Amino acid sequence: MIGHPRTPGRHRAGLAPATVPHRLWDGPARAEADRLGQTWKSWTILYGLGSRRFYAMAAWSMPEALIVSDPTPEGLEAQMHNAEMIQILQRQPYAPALAEAGRS
């Protein structure tokens, strides 16, 4: 405050630099994101420290970005699996419809 003396902090002029301890925030969650990234090679996996959510971005070519997220690694894996199945089903026509088309 103006007019009140301040005690010098660690970054004030004239003081020797102080070492700040390095912190690894959410270490287990970040390790889990790394594990998911090694397991799911066709996805880029991230962990958001601020949101505390896991994010997965499809690493294959698509017209629009495919991003899924979930607060748990298990939920993220389920969403990635569902997204892959939807992509496969959209690429391949329904087999019984092809069989009926071949009969006529």
Short mmCIF file of N, CA and C in Angstrom, two decimals:
data_model
loop_
_atom_site.label_atom_id
_atom_site.label_comp_id
_atom_site.label_asym_id
_atom_site.label_seq_id
_atom_site.Cartn_x
_atom_site.Cartn_y
_atom_site.Cartn_z
N MET A 1 0.84 -1.17 0.00
CA MET A 1 0.00 0.00 0.00
C MET A 1 0.88 1.23 0.00
N ILE A 2 0.35 2.30 -0.48
CA ILE A 2 1.10 3.54 -0.58
C ILE A 2 1.33 4.10 0.82
N GLY A 3 2.58 4.49 1.08
CA GLY A 3 2.90 5.09 2.36
C GLY A 3 3.24 4.09 3.46
N HIS A 4 3.04 2.82 3.22
CA HIS A 4 3.35 1.80 4.23
C HIS A 4 4.63 1.08 3.82
N PRO A 5 5.53 0.88 4.75
CA PRO A 5 6.76 0.16 4.39
C PRO A 5 6.46 -1.31 4.08
N ARG A 6 7.21 -1.84 3.14
CA ARG A 6 7.04 -3.25 2.75
C ARG A 6 8.29 -4.02 3.12
N THR A 7 8.10 -5.21 3.54
CA THR A 7 9.27 -6.07 3.74
C THR A 7 9.67 -6.62 2.39
N PRO A 8 10.96 -6.68 2.15
CA PRO A 8 11.40 -7.13 0.84
C PRO A 8 11.03 -8.59 0.59
N GLY A 9 10.56 -8.87 -0.61
CA GLY A 9 10.25 -10.23 -1.02
C GLY A 9 11.44 -10.88 -1.68
N ARG A 10 11.27 -12.08 -2.17
CA ARG A 10 12.41 -12.81 -2.73
C ARG A 10 12.83 -12.27 -4.09
N HIS A 11 11.99 -11.47 -4.77
CA HIS A 11 12.33 -10.96 -6.09
C HIS A 11 12.61 -9.46 -6.08
N ARG A 12 12.87 -8.89 -4.96
CA ARG A 12 13.11 -7.45 -4.89
C ARG A 12 14.55 -7.12 -5.27
N ALA A 13 14.75 -5.93 -5.78
CA ALA A 13 16.08 -5.47 -6.17
C ALA A 13 16.98 -5.45 -4.94
N GLY A 14 18.22 -5.86 -5.14
CA GLY A 14 19.19 -5.84 -4.05
C GLY A 14 19.28 -7.15 -3.29
N LEU A 15 18.38 -8.06 -3.52
CA LEU A 15 18.43 -9.35 -2.84
C LEU A 15 19.01 -10.41 -3.77
N ALA A 16 19.69 -11.36 -3.18
CA ALA A 16 20.23 -12.48 -3.96
C ALA A 16 19.07 -13.33 -4.47
N PRO A 17 19.19 -13.88 -5.68
CA PRO A 17 18.11 -14.72 -6.19
C PRO A 17 17.92 -15.96 -5.31
N ALA A 18 16.68 -16.28 -5.07
CA ALA A 18 16.35 -17.45 -4.26
C ALA A 18 15.93 -18.59 -5.18
N THR A 19 16.27 -19.79 -4.80
CA THR A 19 15.83 -20.95 -5.59
C THR A 19 14.40 -21.29 -5.19
N VAL A 20 13.60 -21.56 -6.19
CA VAL A 20 12.20 -21.91 -5.97
C VAL A 20 12.07 -23.41 -6.20
N PRO A 21 11.47 -24.13 -5.27
CA PRO A 21 11.35 -25.58 -5.46
C PRO A 21 10.45 -25.90 -6.67
N HIS A 22 10.87 -26.91 -7.43
CA HIS A 22 10.10 -27.35 -8.59
C HIS A 22 8.97 -28.27 -8.11
N ARG A 23 7.76 -27.97 -8.56
CA ARG A 23 6.61 -28.80 -8.19
C ARG A 23 6.08 -29.51 -9.42
N LEU A 24 5.73 -30.74 -9.25
CA LEU A 24 5.10 -31.50 -10.32
C LEU A 24 3.62 -31.61 -9.97
N TRP A 25 2.82 -30.78 -10.60
CA TRP A 25 1.39 -30.75 -10.31
C TRP A 25 0.70 -31.95 -10.95
N ASP A 26 -0.16 -32.61 -10.21
CA ASP A 26 -0.95 -33.74 -10.70
C ASP A 26 -0.07 -34.79 -11.39
N GLY A 27 1.01 -35.17 -10.74
CA GLY A 27 1.95 -36.14 -11.30
C GLY A 27 1.31 -37.44 -11.73
N PRO A 28 0.48 -38.10 -10.89
CA PRO A 28 -0.13 -39.36 -11.31
C PRO A 28 -1.04 -39.21 -12.53
N ALA A 29 -1.78 -38.12 -12.61
CA ALA A 29 -2.66 -37.92 -13.76
C ALA A 29 -1.85 -37.68 -15.03
N ARG A 30 -0.76 -36.95 -14.92
CA ARG A 30 0.08 -36.72 -16.09
C ARG A 30 0.74 -38.02 -16.54
N ALA A 31 1.13 -38.86 -15.59
CA ALA A 31 1.70 -40.16 -15.93
C ALA A 31 0.66 -41.04 -16.61
N GLU A 32 -0.58 -40.94 -16.16
CA GLU A 32 -1.67 -41.71 -16.79
C GLU A 32 -1.90 -41.23 -18.22
N ALA A 33 -1.81 -39.93 -18.45
CA ALA A 33 -1.95 -39.39 -19.80
C ALA A 33 -0.82 -39.90 -20.70
N ASP A 34 0.39 -39.99 -20.17
CA ASP A 34 1.51 -40.54 -20.94
C ASP A 34 1.27 -42.01 -21.28
N ARG A 35 0.75 -42.76 -20.32
CA ARG A 35 0.46 -44.18 -20.56
C ARG A 35 -0.59 -44.34 -21.65
N LEU A 36 -1.64 -43.51 -21.58
CA LEU A 36 -2.68 -43.56 -22.61
C LEU A 36 -2.11 -43.22 -23.98
N GLY A 37 -1.21 -42.24 -24.02
CA GLY A 37 -0.59 -41.86 -25.29
C GLY A 37 0.24 -42.98 -25.89
N GLN A 38 0.86 -43.80 -25.05
CA GLN A 38 1.64 -44.93 -25.56
C GLN A 38 0.74 -46.08 -25.99
N THR A 39 -0.41 -46.21 -25.35
CA THR A 39 -1.35 -47.28 -25.68
C THR A 39 -2.14 -46.96 -26.94
N TRP A 40 -2.62 -45.73 -27.04
CA TRP A 40 -3.44 -45.29 -28.17
C TRP A 40 -2.57 -44.46 -29.11
N LYS A 41 -1.89 -45.11 -30.03
CA LYS A 41 -0.92 -44.44 -30.91
C LYS A 41 -1.58 -43.48 -31.90
N SER A 42 -2.83 -43.69 -32.24
CA SER A 42 -3.49 -42.83 -33.23
C SER A 42 -4.16 -41.61 -32.58
N TRP A 43 -3.87 -41.37 -31.32
CA TRP A 43 -4.42 -40.22 -30.60
C TRP A 43 -3.30 -39.47 -29.91
N THR A 44 -3.47 -38.17 -29.76
CA THR A 44 -2.58 -37.35 -28.95
C THR A 44 -3.31 -37.08 -27.64
N ILE A 45 -2.72 -37.50 -26.53
CA ILE A 45 -3.37 -37.40 -25.22
C ILE A 45 -2.73 -36.28 -24.41
N LEU A 46 -3.58 -35.47 -23.79
CA LEU A 46 -3.12 -34.38 -22.93
C LEU A 46 -3.89 -34.42 -21.62
N TYR A 47 -3.28 -33.85 -20.59
CA TYR A 47 -3.97 -33.67 -19.32
C TYR A 47 -3.96 -32.19 -19.00
N GLY A 48 -5.14 -31.62 -18.75
CA GLY A 48 -5.25 -30.20 -18.43
C GLY A 48 -5.13 -29.97 -16.94
N LEU A 49 -4.08 -29.27 -16.53
CA LEU A 49 -3.89 -29.01 -15.10
C LEU A 49 -4.98 -28.12 -14.53
N GLY A 50 -5.40 -27.11 -15.29
CA GLY A 50 -6.43 -26.20 -14.80
C GLY A 50 -7.80 -26.84 -14.78
N SER A 51 -8.11 -27.60 -15.82
CA SER A 51 -9.44 -28.22 -15.92
C SER A 51 -9.51 -29.57 -15.22
N ARG A 52 -8.33 -30.17 -14.99
CA ARG A 52 -8.23 -31.51 -14.42
C ARG A 52 -9.04 -32.52 -15.22
N ARG A 53 -8.88 -32.42 -16.54
CA ARG A 53 -9.55 -33.33 -17.47
C ARG A 53 -8.50 -33.92 -18.40
N PHE A 54 -8.81 -35.09 -18.92
CA PHE A 54 -7.98 -35.74 -19.93
C PHE A 54 -8.57 -35.38 -21.29
N TYR A 55 -7.70 -35.06 -22.25
CA TYR A 55 -8.13 -34.70 -23.60
C TYR A 55 -7.43 -35.62 -24.59
N ALA A 56 -8.15 -36.00 -25.64
CA ALA A 56 -7.58 -36.82 -26.71
C ALA A 56 -7.94 -36.17 -28.04
N MET A 57 -6.92 -35.99 -28.88
CA MET A 57 -7.12 -35.44 -30.22
C MET A 57 -6.73 -36.50 -31.23
N ALA A 58 -7.62 -36.75 -32.17
CA ALA A 58 -7.34 -37.75 -33.19
C ALA A 58 -6.15 -37.30 -34.03
N ALA A 59 -5.20 -38.21 -34.24
CA ALA A 59 -3.99 -37.88 -34.98
C ALA A 59 -4.08 -38.29 -36.45
N TRP A 60 -5.25 -38.74 -36.89
CA TRP A 60 -5.39 -39.11 -38.29
C TRP A 60 -6.05 -37.97 -39.06
N SER A 61 -5.95 -38.05 -40.36
CA SER A 61 -6.46 -36.99 -41.23
C SER A 61 -7.99 -36.98 -41.24
N MET A 62 -8.55 -35.80 -40.95
CA MET A 62 -10.00 -35.61 -40.93
C MET A 62 -10.31 -34.20 -41.41
N PRO A 63 -11.52 -33.98 -41.94
CA PRO A 63 -11.87 -32.62 -42.35
C PRO A 63 -11.96 -31.64 -41.18
N GLU A 64 -12.38 -32.12 -40.02
CA GLU A 64 -12.46 -31.29 -38.81
C GLU A 64 -11.75 -32.01 -37.67
N ALA A 65 -11.28 -31.24 -36.72
CA ALA A 65 -10.58 -31.82 -35.57
C ALA A 65 -11.55 -32.67 -34.75
N LEU A 66 -11.07 -33.81 -34.31
CA LEU A 66 -11.85 -34.69 -33.44
C LEU A 66 -11.19 -34.67 -32.07
N ILE A 67 -11.86 -34.07 -31.09
CA ILE A 67 -11.34 -33.95 -29.74
C ILE A 67 -12.39 -34.46 -28.76
N VAL A 68 -11.99 -35.36 -27.88
CA VAL A 68 -12.87 -35.84 -26.82
C VAL A 68 -12.19 -35.58 -25.48
N SER A 69 -12.99 -35.44 -24.43
CA SER A 69 -12.42 -35.20 -23.10
C SER A 69 -13.28 -35.88 -22.04
N ASP A 70 -12.64 -36.15 -20.91
CA ASP A 70 -13.33 -36.78 -19.79
C ASP A 70 -12.50 -36.55 -18.53
N PRO A 71 -13.13 -36.49 -17.37
CA PRO A 71 -12.35 -36.30 -16.14
C PRO A 71 -11.58 -37.55 -15.69
N THR A 72 -11.91 -38.72 -16.25
CA THR A 72 -11.21 -39.95 -15.85
C THR A 72 -10.55 -40.59 -17.06
N PRO A 73 -9.44 -41.30 -16.87
CA PRO A 73 -8.80 -41.98 -18.00
C PRO A 73 -9.68 -43.07 -18.59
N GLU A 74 -10.44 -43.75 -17.74
CA GLU A 74 -11.32 -44.82 -18.23
C GLU A 74 -12.41 -44.24 -19.12
N GLY A 75 -12.99 -43.14 -18.70
CA GLY A 75 -14.02 -42.48 -19.50
C GLY A 75 -13.47 -41.97 -20.82
N LEU A 76 -12.23 -41.47 -20.79
CA LEU A 76 -11.61 -40.99 -22.02
C LEU A 76 -11.39 -42.14 -22.99
N GLU A 77 -10.93 -43.28 -22.48
CA GLU A 77 -10.73 -44.44 -23.35
C GLU A 77 -12.04 -44.89 -23.97
N ALA A 78 -13.12 -44.87 -23.21
CA ALA A 78 -14.43 -45.25 -23.75
C ALA A 78 -14.86 -44.27 -24.85
N GLN A 79 -14.63 -42.99 -24.64
CA GLN A 79 -15.00 -42.00 -25.66
C GLN A 79 -14.15 -42.14 -26.91
N MET A 80 -12.86 -42.44 -26.73
CA MET A 80 -11.98 -42.63 -27.90
C MET A 80 -12.43 -43.86 -28.69
N HIS A 81 -12.76 -44.93 -27.98
CA HIS A 81 -13.23 -46.14 -28.65
C HIS A 81 -14.52 -45.85 -29.43
N ASN A 82 -15.47 -45.15 -28.80
CA ASN A 82 -16.72 -44.81 -29.48
C ASN A 82 -16.47 -43.94 -30.70
N ALA A 83 -15.58 -42.98 -30.59
CA ALA A 83 -15.27 -42.09 -31.72
C ALA A 83 -14.66 -42.88 -32.87
N GLU A 84 -13.79 -43.84 -32.56
CA GLU A 84 -13.20 -44.67 -33.61
C GLU A 84 -14.26 -45.53 -34.29
N MET A 85 -15.17 -46.11 -33.50
CA MET A 85 -16.23 -46.94 -34.08
C MET A 85 -17.14 -46.12 -34.98
N ILE A 86 -17.46 -44.91 -34.58
CA ILE A 86 -18.30 -44.04 -35.41
C ILE A 86 -17.59 -43.74 -36.72
N GLN A 87 -16.29 -43.48 -36.67
CA GLN A 87 -15.54 -43.19 -37.89
C GLN A 87 -15.51 -44.41 -38.82
N ILE A 88 -15.35 -45.60 -38.25
CA ILE A 88 -15.33 -46.82 -39.06
C ILE A 88 -16.70 -47.04 -39.70
N LEU A 89 -17.77 -46.87 -38.93
CA LEU A 89 -19.11 -47.08 -39.47
C LEU A 89 -19.47 -46.05 -40.54
N GLN A 90 -18.98 -44.85 -40.42
CA GLN A 90 -19.27 -43.83 -41.42
C GLN A 90 -18.52 -44.08 -42.72
N ARG A 91 -17.38 -44.76 -42.65
CA ARG A 91 -16.59 -45.03 -43.85
C ARG A 91 -17.11 -46.22 -44.63
N GLN A 92 -17.61 -47.24 -43.93
CA GLN A 92 -18.02 -48.48 -44.59
C GLN A 92 -19.54 -48.53 -44.71
N PRO A 93 -20.04 -48.84 -45.89
CA PRO A 93 -21.49 -48.98 -46.04
C PRO A 93 -21.98 -50.22 -45.28
N TYR A 94 -23.24 -50.20 -44.95
CA TYR A 94 -23.86 -51.29 -44.20
C TYR A 94 -23.88 -52.55 -45.06
N ALA A 95 -23.35 -53.65 -44.57
CA ALA A 95 -23.18 -54.88 -45.35
C ALA A 95 -24.49 -55.47 -45.88
N PRO A 96 -25.59 -55.61 -45.09
CA PRO A 96 -26.82 -56.17 -45.65
C PRO A 96 -27.38 -55.33 -46.80
N ALA A 97 -27.21 -54.04 -46.76
CA ALA A 97 -27.69 -53.20 -47.87
C ALA A 97 -26.92 -53.52 -49.14
N LEU A 98 -25.64 -53.82 -49.03
CA LEU A 98 -24.85 -54.18 -50.20
C LEU A 98 -25.30 -55.53 -50.75
N ALA A 99 -25.61 -56.47 -49.86
CA ALA A 99 -26.04 -57.80 -50.29
C ALA A 99 -27.37 -57.71 -51.04
N GLU A 100 -28.30 -56.89 -50.54
CA GLU A 100 -29.58 -56.73 -51.21
C GLU A 100 -29.42 -56.02 -52.55
N ALA A 101 -28.52 -55.08 -52.63
CA ALA A 101 -28.29 -54.36 -53.89
C ALA A 101 -27.71 -55.31 -54.93
N GLY A 102 -26.93 -56.29 -54.51
CA GLY A 102 -26.34 -57.24 -55.44
C GLY A 102 -27.35 -58.24 -55.98
N ARG A 103 -28.45 -58.47 -55.28
CA ARG A 103 -29.47 -59.43 -55.71
C ARG A 103 -30.33 -58.88 -56.83
N SER A 104 -30.50 -57.57 -56.88
CA SER A 104 -31.41 -57.03 -57.89
C SER A 104 -30.76 -56.78 -59.22
#
